[in-house]
Short mmCIF file of C-alpha atoms and ligand atoms in Angstrom, two decimals:
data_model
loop_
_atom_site.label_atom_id
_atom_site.label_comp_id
_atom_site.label_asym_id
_atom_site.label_seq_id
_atom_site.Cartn_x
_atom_site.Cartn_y
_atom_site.Cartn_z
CA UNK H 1 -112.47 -129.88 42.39
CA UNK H 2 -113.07 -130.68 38.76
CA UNK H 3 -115.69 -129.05 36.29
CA UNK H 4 -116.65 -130.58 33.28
CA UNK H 5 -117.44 -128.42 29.42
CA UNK H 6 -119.20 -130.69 27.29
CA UNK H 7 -121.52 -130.75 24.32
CA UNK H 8 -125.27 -130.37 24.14
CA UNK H 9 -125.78 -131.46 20.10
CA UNK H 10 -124.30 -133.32 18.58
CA UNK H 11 -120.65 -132.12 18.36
CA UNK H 12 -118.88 -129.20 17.20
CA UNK H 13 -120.50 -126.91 19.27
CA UNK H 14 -117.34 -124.64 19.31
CA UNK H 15 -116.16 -126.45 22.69
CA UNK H 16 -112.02 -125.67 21.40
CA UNK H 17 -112.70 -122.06 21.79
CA UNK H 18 -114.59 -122.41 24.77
CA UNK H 19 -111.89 -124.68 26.72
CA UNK H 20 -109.17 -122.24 25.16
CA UNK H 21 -111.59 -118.93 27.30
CA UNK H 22 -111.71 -121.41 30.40
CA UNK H 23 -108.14 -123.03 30.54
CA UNK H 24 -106.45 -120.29 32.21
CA UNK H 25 -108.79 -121.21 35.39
CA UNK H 26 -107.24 -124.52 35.73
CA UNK H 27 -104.26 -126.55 36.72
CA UNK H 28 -105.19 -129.45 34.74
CA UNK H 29 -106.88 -130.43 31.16
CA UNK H 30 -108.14 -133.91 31.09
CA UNK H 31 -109.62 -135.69 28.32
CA UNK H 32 -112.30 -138.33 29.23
CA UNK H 33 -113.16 -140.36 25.95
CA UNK H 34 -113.68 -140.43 22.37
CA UNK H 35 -110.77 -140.52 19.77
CA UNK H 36 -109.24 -139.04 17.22
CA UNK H 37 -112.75 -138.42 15.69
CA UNK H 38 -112.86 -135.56 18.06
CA UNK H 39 -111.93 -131.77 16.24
CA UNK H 40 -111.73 -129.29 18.23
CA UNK H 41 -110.44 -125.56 16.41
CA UNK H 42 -108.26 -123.75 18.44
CA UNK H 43 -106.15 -120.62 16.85
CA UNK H 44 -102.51 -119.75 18.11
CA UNK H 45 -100.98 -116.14 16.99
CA UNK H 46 -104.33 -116.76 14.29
CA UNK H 47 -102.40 -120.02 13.51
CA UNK H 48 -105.49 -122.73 12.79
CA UNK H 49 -104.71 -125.87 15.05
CA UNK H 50 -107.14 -128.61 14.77
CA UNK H 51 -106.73 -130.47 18.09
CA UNK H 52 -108.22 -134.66 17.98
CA UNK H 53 -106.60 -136.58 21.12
CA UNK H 54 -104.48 -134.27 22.80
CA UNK H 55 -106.24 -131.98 25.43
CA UNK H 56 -106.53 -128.51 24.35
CA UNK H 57 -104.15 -126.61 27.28
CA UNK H 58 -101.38 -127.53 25.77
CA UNK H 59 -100.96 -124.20 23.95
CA UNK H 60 -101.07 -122.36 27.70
CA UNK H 61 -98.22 -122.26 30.19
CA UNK H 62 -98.58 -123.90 33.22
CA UNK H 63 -101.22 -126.44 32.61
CA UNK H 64 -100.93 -130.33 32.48
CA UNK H 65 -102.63 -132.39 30.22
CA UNK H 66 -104.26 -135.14 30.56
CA UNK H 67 -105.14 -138.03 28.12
CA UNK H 68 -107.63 -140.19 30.70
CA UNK H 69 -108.71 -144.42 30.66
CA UNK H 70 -111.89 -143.38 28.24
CA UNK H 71 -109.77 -142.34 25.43
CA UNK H 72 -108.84 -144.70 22.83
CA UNK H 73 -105.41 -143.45 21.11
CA UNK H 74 -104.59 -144.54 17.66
CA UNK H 75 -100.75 -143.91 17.66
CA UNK H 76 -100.02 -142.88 14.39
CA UNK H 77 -102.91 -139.89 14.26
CA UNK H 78 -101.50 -139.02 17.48
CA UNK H 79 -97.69 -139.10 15.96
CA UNK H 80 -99.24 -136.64 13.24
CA UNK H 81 -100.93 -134.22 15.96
CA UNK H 82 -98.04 -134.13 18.01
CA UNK H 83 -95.82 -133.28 15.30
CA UNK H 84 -97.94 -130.35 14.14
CA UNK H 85 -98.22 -129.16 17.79
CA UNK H 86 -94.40 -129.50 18.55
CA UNK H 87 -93.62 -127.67 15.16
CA UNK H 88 -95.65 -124.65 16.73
CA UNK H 89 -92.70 -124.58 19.81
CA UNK H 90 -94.86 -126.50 22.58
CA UNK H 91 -92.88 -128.72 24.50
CA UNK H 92 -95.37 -131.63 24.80
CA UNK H 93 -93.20 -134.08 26.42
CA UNK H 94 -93.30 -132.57 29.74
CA UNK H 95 -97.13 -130.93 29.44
CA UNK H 96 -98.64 -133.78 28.38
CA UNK H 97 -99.87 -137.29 30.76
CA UNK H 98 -101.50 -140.55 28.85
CA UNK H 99 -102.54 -143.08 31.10
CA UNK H 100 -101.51 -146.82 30.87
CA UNK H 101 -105.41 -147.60 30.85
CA UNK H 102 -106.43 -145.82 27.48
CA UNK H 103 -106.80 -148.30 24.68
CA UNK H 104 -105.22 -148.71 21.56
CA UNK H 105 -106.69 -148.34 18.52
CA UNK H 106 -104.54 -150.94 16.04
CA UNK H 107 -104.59 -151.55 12.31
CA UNK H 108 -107.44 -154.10 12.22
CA UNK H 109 -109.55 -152.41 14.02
CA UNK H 110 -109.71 -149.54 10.78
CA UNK H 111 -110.38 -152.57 8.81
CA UNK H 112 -113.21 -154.01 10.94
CA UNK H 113 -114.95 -150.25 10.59
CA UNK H 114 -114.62 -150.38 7.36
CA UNK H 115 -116.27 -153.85 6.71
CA UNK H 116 -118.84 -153.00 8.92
CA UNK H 117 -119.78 -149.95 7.28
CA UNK H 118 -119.77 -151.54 4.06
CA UNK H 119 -122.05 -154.27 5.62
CA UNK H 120 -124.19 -151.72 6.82
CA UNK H 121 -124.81 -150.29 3.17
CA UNK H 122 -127.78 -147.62 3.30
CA UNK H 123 -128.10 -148.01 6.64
CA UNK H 124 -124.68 -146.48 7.95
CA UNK H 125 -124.26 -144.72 10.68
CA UNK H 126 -121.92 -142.13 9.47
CA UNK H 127 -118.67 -143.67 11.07
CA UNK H 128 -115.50 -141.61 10.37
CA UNK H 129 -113.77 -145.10 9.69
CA UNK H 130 -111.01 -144.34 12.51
CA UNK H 131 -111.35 -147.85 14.63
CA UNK H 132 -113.01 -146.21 17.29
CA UNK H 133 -116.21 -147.96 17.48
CA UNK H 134 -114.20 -151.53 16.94
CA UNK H 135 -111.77 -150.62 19.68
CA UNK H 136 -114.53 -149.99 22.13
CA UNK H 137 -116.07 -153.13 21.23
CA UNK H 138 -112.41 -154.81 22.28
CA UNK H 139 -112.48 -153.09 25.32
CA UNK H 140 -116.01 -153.98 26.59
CA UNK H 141 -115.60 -157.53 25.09
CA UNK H 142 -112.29 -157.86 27.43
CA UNK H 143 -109.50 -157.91 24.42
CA UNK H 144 -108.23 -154.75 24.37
CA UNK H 145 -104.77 -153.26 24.39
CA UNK H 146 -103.49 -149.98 26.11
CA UNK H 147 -101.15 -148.06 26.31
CA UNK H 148 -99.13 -149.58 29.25
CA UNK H 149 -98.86 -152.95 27.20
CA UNK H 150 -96.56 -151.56 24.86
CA UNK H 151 -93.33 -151.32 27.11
CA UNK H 152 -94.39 -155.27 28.00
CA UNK H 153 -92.54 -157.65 26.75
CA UNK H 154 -95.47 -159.88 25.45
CA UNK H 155 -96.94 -156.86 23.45
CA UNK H 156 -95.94 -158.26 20.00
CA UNK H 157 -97.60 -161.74 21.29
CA UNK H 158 -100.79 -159.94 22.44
CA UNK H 159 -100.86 -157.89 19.34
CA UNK H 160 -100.82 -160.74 17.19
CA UNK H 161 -103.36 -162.56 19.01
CA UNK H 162 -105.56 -159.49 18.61
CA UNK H 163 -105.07 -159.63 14.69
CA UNK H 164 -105.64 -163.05 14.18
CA UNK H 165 -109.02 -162.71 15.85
CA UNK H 166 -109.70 -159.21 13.74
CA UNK H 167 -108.60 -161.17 10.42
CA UNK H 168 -110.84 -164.25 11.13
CA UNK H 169 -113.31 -162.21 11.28
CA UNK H 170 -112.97 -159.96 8.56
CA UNK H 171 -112.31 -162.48 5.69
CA UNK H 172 -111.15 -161.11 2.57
CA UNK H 173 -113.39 -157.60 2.97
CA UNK H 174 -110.45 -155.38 3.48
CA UNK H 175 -107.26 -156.10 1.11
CA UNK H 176 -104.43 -157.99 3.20
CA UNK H 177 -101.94 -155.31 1.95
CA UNK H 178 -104.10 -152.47 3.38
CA UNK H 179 -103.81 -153.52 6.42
CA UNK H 180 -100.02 -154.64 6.67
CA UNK H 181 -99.18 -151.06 5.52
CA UNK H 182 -100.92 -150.34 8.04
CA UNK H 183 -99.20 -151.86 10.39
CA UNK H 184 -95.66 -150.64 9.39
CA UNK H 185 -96.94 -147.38 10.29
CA UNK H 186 -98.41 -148.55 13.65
CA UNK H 187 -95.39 -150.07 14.99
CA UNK H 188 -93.21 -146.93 13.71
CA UNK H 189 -95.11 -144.68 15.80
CA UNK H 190 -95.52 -146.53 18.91
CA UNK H 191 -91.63 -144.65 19.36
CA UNK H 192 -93.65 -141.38 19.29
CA UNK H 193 -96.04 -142.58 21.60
CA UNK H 194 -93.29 -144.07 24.03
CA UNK H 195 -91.45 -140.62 24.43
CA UNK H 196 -94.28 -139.47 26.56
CA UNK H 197 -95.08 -140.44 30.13
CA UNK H 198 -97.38 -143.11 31.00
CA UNK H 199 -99.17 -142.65 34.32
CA UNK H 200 -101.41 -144.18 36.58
CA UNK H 201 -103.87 -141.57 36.00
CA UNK H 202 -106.25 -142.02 38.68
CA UNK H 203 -104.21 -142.00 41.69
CA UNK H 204 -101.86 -139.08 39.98
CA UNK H 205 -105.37 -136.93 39.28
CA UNK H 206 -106.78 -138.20 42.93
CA UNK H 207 -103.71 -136.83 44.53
CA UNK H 208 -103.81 -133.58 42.59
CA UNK H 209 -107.98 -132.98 43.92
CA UNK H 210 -106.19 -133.54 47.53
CA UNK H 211 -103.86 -130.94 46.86
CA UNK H 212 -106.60 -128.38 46.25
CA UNK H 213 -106.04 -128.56 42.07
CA UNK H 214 -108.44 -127.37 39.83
CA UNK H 215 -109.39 -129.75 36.84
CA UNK H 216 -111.67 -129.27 33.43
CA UNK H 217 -112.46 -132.46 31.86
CA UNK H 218 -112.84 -131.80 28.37
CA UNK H 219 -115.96 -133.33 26.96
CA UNK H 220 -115.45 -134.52 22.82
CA UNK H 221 -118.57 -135.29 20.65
CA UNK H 222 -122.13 -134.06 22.09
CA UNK H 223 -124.40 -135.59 24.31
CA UNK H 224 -127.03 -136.29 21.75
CA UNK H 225 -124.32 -138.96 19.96
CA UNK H 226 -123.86 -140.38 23.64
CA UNK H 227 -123.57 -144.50 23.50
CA UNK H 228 -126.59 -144.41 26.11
CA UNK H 229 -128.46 -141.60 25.83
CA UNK H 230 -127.97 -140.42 22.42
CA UNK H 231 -130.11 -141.09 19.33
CA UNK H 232 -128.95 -144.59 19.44
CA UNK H 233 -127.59 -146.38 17.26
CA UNK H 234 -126.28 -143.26 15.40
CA UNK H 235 -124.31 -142.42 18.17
CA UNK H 236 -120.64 -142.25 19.06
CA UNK H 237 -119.21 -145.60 21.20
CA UNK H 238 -118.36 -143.58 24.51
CA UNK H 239 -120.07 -141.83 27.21
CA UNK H 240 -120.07 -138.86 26.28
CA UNK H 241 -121.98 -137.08 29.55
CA UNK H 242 -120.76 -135.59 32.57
CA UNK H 243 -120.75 -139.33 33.83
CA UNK H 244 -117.91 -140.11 31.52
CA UNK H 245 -116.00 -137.83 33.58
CA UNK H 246 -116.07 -140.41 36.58
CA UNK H 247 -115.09 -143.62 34.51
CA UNK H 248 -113.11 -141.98 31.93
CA UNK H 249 -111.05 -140.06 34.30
CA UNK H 250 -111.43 -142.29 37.90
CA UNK H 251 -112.58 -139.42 39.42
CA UNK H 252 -115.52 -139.61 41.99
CA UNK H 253 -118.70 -137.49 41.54
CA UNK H 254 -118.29 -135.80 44.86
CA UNK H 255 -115.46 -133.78 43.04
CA UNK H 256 -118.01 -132.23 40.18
CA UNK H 257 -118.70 -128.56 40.55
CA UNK H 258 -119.62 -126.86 37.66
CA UNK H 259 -121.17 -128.52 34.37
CA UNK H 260 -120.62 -126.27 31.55
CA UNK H 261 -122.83 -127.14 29.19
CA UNK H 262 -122.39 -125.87 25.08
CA UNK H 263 -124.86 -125.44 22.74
CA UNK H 264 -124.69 -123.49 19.25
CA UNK H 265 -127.76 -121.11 19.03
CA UNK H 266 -128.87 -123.10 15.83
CA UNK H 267 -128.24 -126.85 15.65
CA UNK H 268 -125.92 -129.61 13.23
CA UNK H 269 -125.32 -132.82 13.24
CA UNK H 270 -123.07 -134.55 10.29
CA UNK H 271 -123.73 -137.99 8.67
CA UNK H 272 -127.20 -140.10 9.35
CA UNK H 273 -129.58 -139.86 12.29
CA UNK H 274 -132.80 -138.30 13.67
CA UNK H 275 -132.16 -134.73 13.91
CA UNK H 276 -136.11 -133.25 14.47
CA UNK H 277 -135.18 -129.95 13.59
CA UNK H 278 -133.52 -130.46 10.59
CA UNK H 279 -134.01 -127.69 7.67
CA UNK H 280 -134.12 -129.75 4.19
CA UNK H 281 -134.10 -126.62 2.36
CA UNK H 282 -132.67 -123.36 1.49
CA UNK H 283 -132.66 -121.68 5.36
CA UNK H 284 -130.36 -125.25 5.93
CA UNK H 285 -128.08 -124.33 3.48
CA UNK H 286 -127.83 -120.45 4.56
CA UNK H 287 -127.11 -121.51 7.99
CA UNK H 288 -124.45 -124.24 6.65
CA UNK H 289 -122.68 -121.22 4.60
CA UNK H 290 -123.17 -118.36 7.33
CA UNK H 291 -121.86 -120.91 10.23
CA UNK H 292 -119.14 -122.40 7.60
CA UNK H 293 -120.25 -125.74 9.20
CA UNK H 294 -117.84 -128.39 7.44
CA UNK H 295 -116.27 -131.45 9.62
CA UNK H 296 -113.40 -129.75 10.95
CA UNK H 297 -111.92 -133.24 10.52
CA UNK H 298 -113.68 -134.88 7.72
CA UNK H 299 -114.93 -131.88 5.72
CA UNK H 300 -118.16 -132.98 5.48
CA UNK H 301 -121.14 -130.76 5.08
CA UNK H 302 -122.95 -131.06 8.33
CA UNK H 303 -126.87 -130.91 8.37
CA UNK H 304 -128.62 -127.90 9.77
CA UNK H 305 -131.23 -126.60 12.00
CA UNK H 306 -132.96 -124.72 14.51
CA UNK H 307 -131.66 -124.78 17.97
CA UNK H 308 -134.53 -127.60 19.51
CA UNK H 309 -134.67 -126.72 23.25
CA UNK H 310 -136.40 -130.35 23.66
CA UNK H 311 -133.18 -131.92 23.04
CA UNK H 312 -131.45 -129.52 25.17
CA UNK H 313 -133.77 -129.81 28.35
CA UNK H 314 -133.05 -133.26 28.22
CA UNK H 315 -129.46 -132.91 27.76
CA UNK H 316 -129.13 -130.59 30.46
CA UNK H 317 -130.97 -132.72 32.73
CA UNK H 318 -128.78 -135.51 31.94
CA UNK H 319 -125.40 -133.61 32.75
CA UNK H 320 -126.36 -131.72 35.43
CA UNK H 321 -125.31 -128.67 33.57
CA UNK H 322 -125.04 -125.69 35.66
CA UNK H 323 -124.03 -123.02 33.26
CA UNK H 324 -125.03 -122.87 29.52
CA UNK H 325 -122.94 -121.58 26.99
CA UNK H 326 -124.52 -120.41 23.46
CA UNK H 327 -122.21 -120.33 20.91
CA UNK H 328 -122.29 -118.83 17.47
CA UNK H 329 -124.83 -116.52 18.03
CA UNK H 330 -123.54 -114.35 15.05
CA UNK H 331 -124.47 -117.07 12.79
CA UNK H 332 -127.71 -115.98 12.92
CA UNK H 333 -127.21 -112.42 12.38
CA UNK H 334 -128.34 -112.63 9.08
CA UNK H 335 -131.06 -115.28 8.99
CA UNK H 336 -134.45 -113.28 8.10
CA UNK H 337 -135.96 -114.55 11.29
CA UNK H 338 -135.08 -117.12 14.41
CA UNK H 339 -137.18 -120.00 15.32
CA UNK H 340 -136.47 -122.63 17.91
CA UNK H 341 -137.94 -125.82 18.59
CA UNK H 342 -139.91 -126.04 21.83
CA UNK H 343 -141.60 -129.13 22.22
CA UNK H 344 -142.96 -132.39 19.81
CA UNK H 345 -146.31 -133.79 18.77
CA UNK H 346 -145.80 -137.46 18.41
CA UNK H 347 -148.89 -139.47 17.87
CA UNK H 348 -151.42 -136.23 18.11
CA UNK H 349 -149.38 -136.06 21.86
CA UNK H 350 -147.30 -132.84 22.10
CA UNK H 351 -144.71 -133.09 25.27
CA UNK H 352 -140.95 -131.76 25.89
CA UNK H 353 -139.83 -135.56 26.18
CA UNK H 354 -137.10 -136.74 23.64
CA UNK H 355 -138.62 -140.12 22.62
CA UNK H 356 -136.08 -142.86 22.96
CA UNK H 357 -136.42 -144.03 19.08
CA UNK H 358 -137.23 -140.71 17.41
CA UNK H 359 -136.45 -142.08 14.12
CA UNK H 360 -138.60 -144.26 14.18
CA UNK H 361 -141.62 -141.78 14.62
CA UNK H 362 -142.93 -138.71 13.26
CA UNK H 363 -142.40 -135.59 14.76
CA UNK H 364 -143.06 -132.40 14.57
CA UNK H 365 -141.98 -130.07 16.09
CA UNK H 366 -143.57 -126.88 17.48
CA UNK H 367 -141.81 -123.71 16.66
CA UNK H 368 -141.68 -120.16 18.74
CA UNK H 369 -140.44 -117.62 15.35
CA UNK H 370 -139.57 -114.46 15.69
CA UNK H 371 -137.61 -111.38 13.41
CA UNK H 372 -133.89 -111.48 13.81
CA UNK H 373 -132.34 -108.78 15.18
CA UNK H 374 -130.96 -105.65 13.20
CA UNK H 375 -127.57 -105.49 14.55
CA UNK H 376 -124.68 -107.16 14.14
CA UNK H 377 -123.76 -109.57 17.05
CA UNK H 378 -120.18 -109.74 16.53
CA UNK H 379 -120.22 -105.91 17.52
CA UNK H 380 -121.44 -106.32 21.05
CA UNK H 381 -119.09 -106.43 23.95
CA UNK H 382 -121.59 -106.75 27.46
CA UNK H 383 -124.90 -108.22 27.67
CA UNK H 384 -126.90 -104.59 27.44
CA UNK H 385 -125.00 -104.11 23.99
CA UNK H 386 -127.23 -107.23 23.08
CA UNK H 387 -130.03 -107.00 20.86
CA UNK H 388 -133.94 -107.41 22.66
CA UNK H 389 -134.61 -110.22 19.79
CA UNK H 390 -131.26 -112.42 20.86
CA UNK H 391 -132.53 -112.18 24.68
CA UNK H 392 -135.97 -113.18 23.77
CA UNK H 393 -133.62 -116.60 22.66
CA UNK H 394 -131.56 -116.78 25.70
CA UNK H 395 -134.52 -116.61 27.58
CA UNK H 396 -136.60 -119.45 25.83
CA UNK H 397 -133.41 -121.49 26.42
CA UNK H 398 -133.20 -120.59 30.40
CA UNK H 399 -137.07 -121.05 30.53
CA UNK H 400 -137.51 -124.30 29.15
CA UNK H 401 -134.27 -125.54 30.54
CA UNK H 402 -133.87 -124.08 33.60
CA UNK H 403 -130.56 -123.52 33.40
CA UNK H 404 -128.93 -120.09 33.47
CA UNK H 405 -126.86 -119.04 30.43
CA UNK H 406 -123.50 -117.89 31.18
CA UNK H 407 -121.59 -117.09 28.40
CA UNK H 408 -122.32 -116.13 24.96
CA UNK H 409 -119.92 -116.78 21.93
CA UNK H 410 -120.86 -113.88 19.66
CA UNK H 411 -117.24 -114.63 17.01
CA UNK H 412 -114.29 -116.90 16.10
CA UNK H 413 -112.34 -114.38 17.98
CA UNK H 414 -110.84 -115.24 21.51
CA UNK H 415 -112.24 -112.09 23.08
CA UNK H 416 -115.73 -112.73 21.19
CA UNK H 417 -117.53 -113.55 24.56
CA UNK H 418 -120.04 -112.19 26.27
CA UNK H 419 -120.47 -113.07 30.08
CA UNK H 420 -123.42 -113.18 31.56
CA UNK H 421 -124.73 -112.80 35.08
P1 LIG B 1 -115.84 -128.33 18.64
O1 LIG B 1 -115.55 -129.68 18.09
O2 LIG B 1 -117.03 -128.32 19.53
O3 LIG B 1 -114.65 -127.65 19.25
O4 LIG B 1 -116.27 -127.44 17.41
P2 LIG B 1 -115.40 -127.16 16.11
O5 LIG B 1 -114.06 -126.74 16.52
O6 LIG B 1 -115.54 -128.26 15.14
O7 LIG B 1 -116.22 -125.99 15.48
C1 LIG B 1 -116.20 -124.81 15.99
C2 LIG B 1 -115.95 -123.85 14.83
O8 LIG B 1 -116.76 -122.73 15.04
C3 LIG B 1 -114.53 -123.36 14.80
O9 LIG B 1 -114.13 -123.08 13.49
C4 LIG B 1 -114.60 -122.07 15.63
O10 LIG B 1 -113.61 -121.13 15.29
C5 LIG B 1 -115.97 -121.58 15.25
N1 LIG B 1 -116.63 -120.81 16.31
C6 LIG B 1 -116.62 -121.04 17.64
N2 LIG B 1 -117.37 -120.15 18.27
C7 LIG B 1 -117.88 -119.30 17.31
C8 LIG B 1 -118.75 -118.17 17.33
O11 LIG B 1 -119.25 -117.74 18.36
N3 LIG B 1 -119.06 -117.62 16.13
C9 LIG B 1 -118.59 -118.08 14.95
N4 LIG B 1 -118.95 -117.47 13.83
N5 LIG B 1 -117.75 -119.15 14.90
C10 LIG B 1 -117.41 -119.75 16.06
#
């Protein structure tokens, strides 16, 4: 069987530490899409490892990994990562699986992000510049490369054809010499990349479900930056929902058990984009400080909220989620007082529906407040230690979601969890 751990938000919902609690369930990590946008914090021996492509069981014995069809690599991140990881003892050669579908991410498609983020001007969507979008594009527009064209013998010839299309297209926007030192760089660590072993990762993960294998397919991003049914177009370029699983991973839906679904008990969301319960003042910037919430790739400052149970319904009805995790409950701790977000008047009309172009309207939303709790979260260890004010939140979550919460992050720390049920 396989169960999926995703995001509800929109990213960096603490899913590293999560999948680092969960991995010791499974045989297998797989990654489904995104790139090396993706950050998710794991700590080894209190070592800080920032994890972007490679699936985060790598640092426990035993488990495979799996980098699936959805993700698009760009080798020379990936040459930095594994380095970093291998440093730290981990043998990744033999833990680690890419398969010959994944796309490449190549020089010029950096340089087309760029340009069309510069196009863009005021309007950008926050883009961390890294090709993704660009090699998605290739991909659906049937000119991609992957990973299993590099031991071809036509790869240079493909490769160049690639370029020259990229370059015709991007005139003089991004400097010539940019990109060809770029390039030196690509095609030096495409020997990283070739140590490991390519697979036909759909028939090798099929064959594992048949032998009675247990798989988590490790969700990057959030659902609310999904390419469908996020707040389009400031939104991520892959799938980011428990479908993803099936055509990131070629695994059938008949496999799916459990959908764990993560949500922070306050809400970010970093660069541009509706965010409906946004705080544009100082309670924003106490939460930012409290929750430390800075890219844990770019740095940025990431916007911040209240936790808005409309978005989450609707995520949670969209993934199937069976089990809700809350993370970062401690965060709160020492906010005066709590709200979250349970429905939006649009129009005079107040529902629980997330409208499809939200930023093009105004909403408001409808708050339930209520005084914080006088106790520290980090110090509880079971679910009676927890404070009557942090239940009255779990249950306005389970209520208007109707989804059980499972698991409660209450720390950074690895045995900062609180199971529920
Ligand atoms: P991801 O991309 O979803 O894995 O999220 P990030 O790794 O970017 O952000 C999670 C950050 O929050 C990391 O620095 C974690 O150590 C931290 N974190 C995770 N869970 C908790 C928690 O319950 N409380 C606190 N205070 N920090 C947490």
């Amino acid at each position: 069987m396989v169960d999926v751990l995703l995001g509800l938000q929109w990213g960096d919902e603490g899913k590293g530490k999560v999948v680092d609690f969960l991995a010791p369930r499974y045989d297998i990590i797989a990654r489904f899409q995104g790139g090396p946008n993706a950050g998710h914090t794991l700590y080894l021996h209190d070592h800080k490892v920032v994890l972007h492509t490679i699936p985060s069981g790598v640092f426990h014995q035993g488990i495979m990994n799996v980098i699936g069809n959805g993700v698009v690599i760009d080798p020379v991140s990936f040459e930095v990562e594994c380095k970093e990881i291998e440093a730290l003892g981990v043998d990744l050669v033999s833990n680690m699986l890419i398969s010959e579908r994944a796309h490449l991410i190549i020089p010029t498609h950096k340089a087309l992000d760029k340009a069309s983020e510069l196009a863009k001007g005021q309007n950008k969507i926050g883009s961390t510049l890294k090709g993704i979008g660009p090699t998605y594009m290739d991909k659906i527009g049937r000119n991609g490369l992957r990973v299993g064209d590099i031991i071809r013998s036509d790869f240079k010839e493909k490769y160049e054809q690639l370029k020259a299309k990229h370059l015709s297209l991007l005139g003089d926007v991004v400097p010539l010499e940019e990109i060809q030192a770029w390039e030196t760089q690509f095609f030096n660590s495409l020997q990283n990349l070739k140590k490991y072993t390519f697979i036909a990762a759909e028939y090798w993960l099929n064959d594992q479900l048949l032998q009675g294998k247990k798989i988590l397919a490790e969700g990057a991003q959030g659902t609310m930056l999904d390419i469908d049914f996020g707040t389009y177009p400031y939104v991520t370029s892959s799938n980011t929902v428990t479908a993803g699983l099936c055509t990131g991973l070629g695994i059938a839906p008949k496999w799916i058990q459990k959908v764990y679904g993560i949500s922070k008990a306050y809400c970010t969301r970093v660069g541009s984009g509706p965010f409906p319960t946004e705080l544009l003042n100082a309670e924003g910037d106490k939460l930012r400080t409290l929750g430390n919430e800075f890219g844990s790739t770019t740095g940025r400052p990431r916007r911040c909220g209240w936790i808005d149970v409309v978005a989450l319904r609707y995520a949670c009805m969209i993934n199937g989620v069976t089990d809700l995790i809350i993370t970062k409950a401690d965060v709160l701790d020492d906010m005066p007082e709590v709200s979250v977000g349970v429905s939006y008047t649009v129009n005079g009309v107040t529902s629980q529906e997330f409208p499809f172009d939200v930023q093009e309207k105004t909403v408001m939303v409808n708050y339930t407040t209520f005084p914080v709790w006088n106790k520290k979260l980090s110090d509880c260890h079971s679910v009676e230690d927890l404070p009557d004010a942090f239940h009255t939140l779990v249950k306005l979550v389970e209520e208007n979601t109707g989804v059980p919460v499972s698991f409660v992050s209450n720390g950074v720390g690895r045995d900062q969890l609180i199971v529920f049920n």
